[in-house]
Amino acid sequence: MAQSNRITGILTPNIVPLDPRGNVDEQTLRGYVDWLIAHGVDGLYPNGSTGEFVRFTAAERREIARIVIDQAAGRVPVLVGAAEANVRETIEACDAYGEMGAQAVAIVAPYYFKLSDEGVYSYFREIADAVSVNVTLYNIPLFASEIDLATVRRLAEECPRVVGIKDSSGDLPHMMRMIAAIRPQRPEFSFLTGWDASLSAMLLMGADGGTNATSGVVPELTAAVYKACKAGDLSEAVRLQNELTPLFDTMIGTGEFPEGFRAGLRTRGWDMGRSRQPMTAAQYDKSVQTEAKVRGMMTSYTNGAVTSASATPESIDAIVRRVLSELKA
């Protein structure tokens, strides 16, 4: 975190653990929150895409956020995904998360219906004018209506409640244009990247941080990328990014997002259960193959990992040194 409550650093969009009956496993989720914080993440981001928010009910999304905020206990900020299927329910969710103690909410552009730029603007404007909590925009063109540069700039200029954007397009020039257009007028506005393969590039060009799925599996490594970039150590940032990208490519390449990251977590000792999304035997077999591939990339790292809040964590620097040496082994 930085001055003026600006959102910075690596915020983890956490997988939600499920018990054998498919219900939210509160005890495991609380342990996972502790583990992420102990391993260097700067914040948490429940109810994001990696958290499969569309596969839970509105009541379950509220419960997931409550657990994460309660367990974080102010140690790191919590940015909560608040997108619902319509404006009224989204506003109600935003206010509920604000009352729980979320620093801000993240709202994806409308999905299912493909809206014009004016439609996207009016959607966010109505929310920003109504809610009692700060809002970050969430641009993910793969799954929802795109939030173009003109719309982001317009919302930033007109809506004090809109305090940042998470952009998962992976488009570096787009991020650079947004920063150049908005930062002079809104220096506290936060720019976060959700595309792990371009994390270092985005940070080096001025982004404030990232909400990265890989940080839920190797939080130490994403934290190290962030530190190197903010220190201006270009060679170290590139080296670390070259360690991170193959892991990201392997986990996202499973095909059933975010199943690859669920498989990656098993290599760290975290069994998050099976997703609510039905899978064929062939799909599950691919998940198992992904787990084996990730395990092969960091066998020693897995064996030495801290896997619960009750264990004594290594220092972050020691973990990073070990991770980097063992990933190369």
Short mmCIF file of C-alpha atoms in Angstrom, two decimals:
data_model
loop_
_atom_site.label_atom_id
_atom_site.label_comp_id
_atom_site.label_asym_id
_atom_site.label_seq_id
_atom_site.Cartn_x
_atom_site.Cartn_y
_atom_site.Cartn_z
CA MET A 1 0.00 0.00 0.00
CA ALA A 2 1.06 3.57 -0.61
CA GLN A 3 -0.11 7.08 0.17
CA SER A 4 -3.76 8.16 -0.22
CA ASN A 5 -4.91 4.54 0.04
CA ARG A 6 -3.70 3.90 -3.49
CA ILE A 7 -3.97 0.23 -4.38
CA THR A 8 -0.52 -1.17 -5.11
CA GLY A 9 1.42 -4.42 -5.17
CA ILE A 10 0.39 -7.99 -5.87
CA LEU A 11 -3.19 -8.86 -4.93
CA THR A 12 -4.12 -12.53 -5.17
CA PRO A 13 -7.40 -13.52 -6.86
CA ASN A 14 -7.82 -16.59 -4.72
CA ILE A 15 -9.18 -20.00 -5.65
CA VAL A 16 -12.09 -20.98 -3.39
CA PRO A 17 -11.60 -24.34 -1.65
CA LEU A 18 -14.57 -26.70 -1.75
CA ASP A 19 -15.30 -29.67 0.49
CA PRO A 20 -16.27 -33.12 -0.89
CA ARG A 21 -19.92 -32.01 -1.10
CA GLY A 22 -19.01 -28.93 -3.13
CA ASN A 23 -19.56 -26.41 -0.35
CA VAL A 24 -17.16 -23.60 0.56
CA ASP A 25 -14.51 -24.98 2.91
CA GLU A 26 -14.15 -22.13 5.39
CA GLN A 27 -11.33 -23.65 7.44
CA THR A 28 -9.16 -24.27 4.38
CA LEU A 29 -9.92 -20.83 2.98
CA ARG A 30 -8.84 -19.19 6.24
CA GLY A 31 -5.60 -21.19 6.24
CA TYR A 32 -4.97 -20.28 2.63
CA VAL A 33 -5.42 -16.57 3.38
CA ASP A 34 -2.82 -16.84 6.16
CA TRP A 35 -0.45 -18.71 3.87
CA LEU A 36 -0.71 -16.12 1.10
CA ILE A 37 -0.06 -13.26 3.49
CA ALA A 38 2.89 -15.09 5.09
CA HIS A 39 4.32 -15.65 1.61
CA GLY A 40 4.39 -12.00 0.63
CA VAL A 41 1.23 -10.95 -1.22
CA ASP A 42 0.24 -7.30 -0.79
CA GLY A 43 -3.51 -7.85 -0.88
CA LEU A 44 -6.34 -10.27 -1.55
CA TYR A 45 -8.99 -10.30 -4.26
CA PRO A 46 -11.89 -12.66 -3.53
CA ASN A 47 -14.70 -13.16 -6.05
CA GLY A 48 -12.50 -12.61 -9.08
CA SER A 49 -12.36 -14.71 -12.24
CA THR A 50 -9.84 -17.08 -10.65
CA GLY A 51 -12.26 -17.39 -7.74
CA GLU A 52 -14.93 -18.56 -10.19
CA PHE A 53 -17.43 -16.00 -8.89
CA VAL A 54 -20.10 -16.91 -11.44
CA ARG A 55 -20.21 -20.48 -10.05
CA PHE A 56 -21.37 -19.32 -6.63
CA THR A 57 -24.64 -17.83 -5.46
CA ALA A 58 -24.86 -14.20 -4.38
CA ALA A 59 -25.10 -15.35 -0.77
CA GLU A 60 -22.00 -17.52 -1.19
CA ARG A 61 -20.06 -14.63 -2.72
CA ARG A 62 -20.91 -12.52 0.32
CA GLU A 63 -19.78 -15.34 2.60
CA ILE A 64 -16.49 -15.82 0.73
CA ALA A 65 -15.76 -12.09 1.02
CA ARG A 66 -16.67 -12.07 4.71
CA ILE A 67 -14.29 -14.95 5.45
CA VAL A 68 -11.39 -13.41 3.54
CA ILE A 69 -11.84 -9.94 5.05
CA ASP A 70 -12.21 -11.37 8.54
CA GLN A 71 -9.15 -13.60 8.23
CA ALA A 72 -7.01 -10.87 6.68
CA ALA A 73 -7.86 -8.80 9.77
CA GLY A 74 -6.37 -5.64 8.32
CA ARG A 75 -2.97 -7.19 7.62
CA VAL A 76 -3.40 -6.54 3.90
CA PRO A 77 -6.12 -4.71 1.97
CA VAL A 78 -8.95 -6.67 0.36
CA LEU A 79 -10.33 -5.76 -3.05
CA VAL A 80 -13.61 -7.65 -3.54
CA GLY A 81 -15.14 -8.61 -6.87
CA ALA A 82 -18.67 -7.20 -6.73
CA ALA A 83 -20.11 -7.90 -10.18
CA GLU A 84 -23.66 -9.22 -10.22
CA ALA A 85 -25.98 -9.76 -13.17
CA ASN A 86 -27.56 -6.30 -13.05
CA VAL A 87 -26.95 -2.79 -11.76
CA ARG A 88 -29.26 -2.96 -8.73
CA GLU A 89 -27.74 -6.16 -7.35
CA THR A 90 -24.22 -4.91 -8.07
CA ILE A 91 -24.85 -1.73 -6.07
CA GLU A 92 -26.23 -3.78 -3.18
CA ALA A 93 -23.16 -6.05 -3.28
CA CYS A 94 -20.79 -3.06 -3.34
CA ASP A 95 -22.36 -1.54 -0.27
CA ALA A 96 -22.34 -4.89 1.55
CA TYR A 97 -18.62 -5.39 0.89
CA GLY A 98 -17.85 -1.84 1.95
CA GLU A 99 -19.61 -2.46 5.26
CA MET A 100 -17.57 -5.65 5.70
CA GLY A 101 -14.35 -3.64 5.47
CA ALA A 102 -13.26 -4.03 1.85
CA GLN A 103 -10.90 -1.26 0.79
CA ALA A 104 -12.56 -1.21 -2.63
CA VAL A 105 -14.61 -3.32 -4.99
CA ALA A 106 -13.80 -4.49 -8.50
CA ILE A 107 -16.56 -4.54 -11.09
CA VAL A 108 -16.29 -6.28 -14.42
CA ALA A 109 -17.94 -4.62 -17.40
CA PRO A 110 -21.36 -6.04 -18.27
CA TYR A 111 -21.24 -9.57 -19.64
CA TYR A 112 -23.59 -11.66 -21.81
CA PHE A 113 -25.04 -8.57 -23.54
CA LYS A 114 -22.40 -6.88 -25.71
CA LEU A 115 -22.73 -3.17 -24.94
CA SER A 116 -21.58 -0.08 -26.79
CA ASP A 117 -18.94 2.19 -25.22
CA GLU A 118 -21.73 4.55 -24.15
CA GLY A 119 -23.56 1.64 -22.54
CA VAL A 120 -20.46 0.62 -20.60
CA TYR A 121 -19.99 4.22 -19.44
CA SER A 122 -23.58 4.59 -18.24
CA TYR A 123 -23.38 1.27 -16.38
CA PHE A 124 -20.32 2.27 -14.36
CA ARG A 125 -21.52 5.85 -13.90
CA GLU A 126 -24.77 4.71 -12.28
CA ILE A 127 -22.86 2.41 -9.92
CA ALA A 128 -20.20 4.99 -9.02
CA ASP A 129 -22.83 7.60 -8.22
CA ALA A 130 -24.76 5.24 -5.95
CA VAL A 131 -22.25 3.25 -3.90
CA SER A 132 -20.52 4.09 -0.61
CA VAL A 133 -17.25 2.27 -1.38
CA ASN A 134 -14.45 2.93 -3.84
CA VAL A 135 -14.66 1.19 -7.21
CA THR A 136 -12.04 -0.27 -9.52
CA LEU A 137 -12.99 -1.04 -13.09
CA TYR A 138 -12.22 -4.53 -14.39
CA ASN A 139 -11.45 -4.83 -18.08
CA ILE A 140 -11.40 -8.42 -19.33
CA PRO A 141 -12.42 -8.39 -23.01
CA LEU A 142 -12.18 -12.19 -23.20
CA PHE A 143 -15.30 -12.53 -21.04
CA ALA A 144 -17.09 -9.17 -20.97
CA SER A 145 -17.71 -5.90 -22.79
CA GLU A 146 -14.48 -3.99 -23.29
CA ILE A 147 -13.77 -0.78 -21.37
CA ASP A 148 -12.01 1.44 -23.90
CA LEU A 149 -9.57 4.26 -23.14
CA ALA A 150 -12.07 7.07 -23.65
CA THR A 151 -14.51 5.45 -21.23
CA VAL A 152 -11.85 4.90 -18.57
CA ARG A 153 -10.71 8.51 -18.86
CA ARG A 154 -14.28 9.80 -18.73
CA LEU A 155 -15.10 7.80 -15.62
CA ALA A 156 -11.83 8.80 -13.93
CA GLU A 157 -12.54 12.47 -14.59
CA GLU A 158 -16.20 12.44 -13.53
CA CYS A 159 -16.36 9.89 -10.71
CA PRO A 160 -14.27 10.32 -7.54
CA ARG A 161 -15.39 6.86 -6.40
CA VAL A 162 -13.67 5.25 -9.41
CA VAL A 163 -10.13 4.86 -8.07
CA GLY A 164 -8.45 2.42 -10.44
CA ILE A 165 -8.63 -0.22 -13.12
CA LYS A 166 -7.63 -3.84 -13.36
CA ASP A 167 -6.83 -4.60 -16.99
CA SER A 168 -6.57 -8.25 -18.04
CA SER A 169 -6.21 -7.67 -21.77
CA GLY A 170 -2.43 -8.08 -21.64
CA ASP A 171 -2.22 -5.11 -24.01
CA LEU A 172 0.87 -3.15 -22.97
CA PRO A 173 0.31 -0.14 -25.29
CA HIS A 174 -3.25 0.14 -23.95
CA MET A 175 -1.94 0.23 -20.37
CA MET A 176 0.64 2.86 -21.32
CA ARG A 177 -2.01 5.03 -22.99
CA MET A 178 -4.28 4.81 -19.96
CA ILE A 179 -1.49 5.80 -17.58
CA ALA A 180 -0.45 8.72 -19.80
CA ALA A 181 -4.03 9.95 -20.16
CA ILE A 182 -5.22 9.62 -16.56
CA ARG A 183 -2.29 9.87 -14.15
CA PRO A 184 -1.62 13.61 -14.70
CA GLN A 185 -5.20 14.40 -13.56
CA ARG A 186 -5.61 11.56 -11.05
CA PRO A 187 -2.16 10.75 -9.61
CA GLU A 188 -3.75 8.46 -6.98
CA PHE A 189 -5.55 6.36 -9.63
CA SER A 190 -4.35 2.73 -9.57
CA PHE A 191 -3.43 0.71 -12.63
CA LEU A 192 -3.31 -3.06 -12.08
CA THR A 193 -2.56 -5.78 -14.60
CA GLY A 194 -4.29 -9.14 -14.55
CA TRP A 195 -2.13 -10.80 -17.20
CA ASP A 196 0.79 -12.61 -15.59
CA ALA A 197 2.90 -13.00 -18.72
CA SER A 198 3.24 -9.22 -19.01
CA LEU A 199 3.53 -8.44 -15.29
CA SER A 200 7.09 -7.08 -15.35
CA ALA A 201 6.54 -5.13 -18.57
CA MET A 202 3.42 -3.49 -17.16
CA LEU A 203 5.14 -2.63 -13.88
CA LEU A 204 8.22 -1.21 -15.58
CA MET A 205 6.00 1.02 -17.71
CA GLY A 206 4.26 2.45 -14.69
CA ALA A 207 1.54 0.05 -13.51
CA ASP A 208 1.01 -0.02 -9.76
CA GLY A 209 0.66 -3.76 -9.33
CA GLY A 210 -1.17 -6.85 -10.43
CA THR A 211 -4.01 -9.20 -9.60
CA ASN A 212 -2.39 -12.36 -10.86
CA ALA A 213 -3.63 -15.95 -10.69
CA THR A 214 -0.07 -17.27 -10.50
CA SER A 215 0.41 -15.37 -7.23
CA GLY A 216 -2.00 -17.84 -5.65
CA VAL A 217 0.43 -20.67 -6.40
CA VAL A 218 3.87 -19.01 -6.21
CA PRO A 219 3.24 -15.80 -4.24
CA GLU A 220 6.94 -15.51 -3.44
CA LEU A 221 7.88 -15.30 -7.11
CA THR A 222 5.29 -12.72 -8.09
CA ALA A 223 6.28 -10.65 -5.05
CA ALA A 224 9.90 -10.81 -6.19
CA VAL A 225 8.95 -9.61 -9.69
CA TYR A 226 7.13 -6.65 -8.16
CA LYS A 227 10.05 -5.75 -5.88
CA ALA A 228 12.58 -5.92 -8.70
CA CYS A 229 10.47 -3.71 -10.95
CA LYS A 230 9.82 -1.12 -8.26
CA ALA A 231 13.54 -1.07 -7.47
CA GLY A 232 14.27 -0.35 -11.14
CA ASP A 233 16.35 -3.52 -11.50
CA LEU A 234 15.59 -4.31 -15.13
CA SER A 235 17.86 -7.35 -15.50
CA GLU A 236 16.49 -8.94 -12.34
CA ALA A 237 12.93 -8.19 -13.36
CA VAL A 238 13.45 -9.88 -16.74
CA ARG A 239 15.13 -12.88 -15.13
CA LEU A 240 12.30 -13.32 -12.65
CA GLN A 241 9.65 -12.87 -15.33
CA ASN A 242 11.31 -15.62 -17.34
CA GLU A 243 10.84 -17.89 -14.33
CA LEU A 244 7.20 -16.87 -13.87
CA THR A 245 5.95 -17.06 -17.46
CA PRO A 246 6.47 -20.83 -18.03
CA LEU A 247 4.52 -21.58 -14.85
CA PHE A 248 1.72 -19.27 -15.94
CA ASP A 249 1.65 -20.72 -19.44
CA THR A 250 1.46 -24.26 -18.08
CA MET A 251 -1.35 -23.54 -15.64
CA ILE A 252 -3.46 -21.39 -17.92
CA GLY A 253 -2.89 -23.84 -20.77
CA THR A 254 -4.94 -26.57 -19.10
CA GLY A 255 -7.94 -25.29 -21.02
CA GLU A 256 -10.55 -25.14 -18.25
CA PHE A 257 -9.67 -21.91 -16.46
CA PRO A 258 -8.85 -21.83 -13.59
CA GLU A 259 -8.40 -25.60 -13.29
CA GLY A 260 -4.67 -25.38 -14.03
CA PHE A 261 -4.15 -23.11 -11.03
CA ARG A 262 -6.13 -25.51 -8.85
CA ALA A 263 -3.73 -28.22 -10.07
CA GLY A 264 -0.76 -25.96 -9.36
CA LEU A 265 -1.93 -25.43 -5.80
CA ARG A 266 -1.89 -29.18 -5.19
CA THR A 267 1.85 -29.08 -5.79
CA ARG A 268 2.09 -26.66 -2.86
CA GLY A 269 0.13 -28.94 -0.56
CA TRP A 270 -3.25 -27.25 -0.96
CA ASP A 271 -6.12 -29.50 -2.04
CA MET A 272 -8.89 -27.09 -3.03
CA GLY A 273 -11.31 -29.83 -4.02
CA ARG A 274 -13.00 -30.13 -7.39
CA SER A 275 -14.55 -27.21 -9.19
CA ARG A 276 -18.32 -26.97 -9.50
CA GLN A 277 -17.88 -26.95 -13.25
CA PRO A 278 -18.59 -30.53 -14.41
CA MET A 279 -15.64 -32.22 -16.07
CA THR A 280 -15.30 -35.30 -18.22
CA ALA A 281 -12.72 -37.95 -17.44
CA ALA A 282 -10.54 -36.58 -20.24
CA GLN A 283 -10.69 -33.07 -18.80
CA TYR A 284 -9.80 -34.29 -15.33
CA ASP A 285 -6.92 -36.30 -16.79
CA LYS A 286 -5.58 -33.12 -18.39
CA SER A 287 -5.72 -31.42 -15.00
CA VAL A 288 -3.72 -34.28 -13.48
CA GLN A 289 -1.17 -33.96 -16.30
CA THR A 290 -0.87 -30.25 -15.59
CA GLU A 291 -0.26 -30.99 -11.93
CA ALA A 292 2.48 -33.44 -12.84
CA LYS A 293 4.10 -30.94 -15.20
CA VAL A 294 4.05 -28.14 -12.62
CA ARG A 295 5.37 -30.54 -9.97
CA GLY A 296 8.20 -31.49 -12.30
CA MET A 297 9.07 -27.81 -12.72
CA MET A 298 9.50 -27.31 -8.99
CA THR A 299 9.74 -30.64 -7.18
CA SER A 300 12.12 -29.55 -4.46
CA TYR A 301 10.25 -26.28 -4.04
CA THR A 302 7.01 -28.18 -3.42
CA ASN A 303 8.58 -30.49 -0.86
CA GLY A 304 9.97 -27.61 1.15
CA ALA A 305 6.96 -25.31 0.90
CA VAL A 306 5.16 -23.89 3.91
CA THR A 307 1.62 -25.21 3.52
CA SER A 308 -0.24 -24.01 6.58
CA ALA A 309 -0.46 -21.05 8.90
CA SER A 310 0.62 -23.29 11.78
CA ALA A 311 4.01 -23.94 10.22
CA THR A 312 6.88 -21.52 10.79
CA PRO A 313 7.30 -19.57 7.54
CA GLU A 314 10.67 -18.95 6.00
CA SER A 315 11.68 -15.38 5.34
CA ILE A 316 10.44 -14.12 1.98
CA ASP A 317 14.00 -13.52 0.72
CA ALA A 318 15.04 -17.05 1.64
CA ILE A 319 12.00 -18.52 -0.10
CA VAL A 320 12.63 -16.50 -3.26
CA ARG A 321 16.26 -17.62 -3.43
CA ARG A 322 15.22 -21.24 -3.02
CA VAL A 323 12.37 -21.00 -5.52
CA LEU A 324 14.58 -19.54 -8.23
CA SER A 325 17.37 -22.08 -7.77
CA GLU A 326 15.00 -25.05 -7.68
CA LEU A 327 12.87 -23.94 -10.63
CA LYS A 328 16.07 -24.02 -12.68
CA ALA A 329 17.11 -27.42 -11.39
#
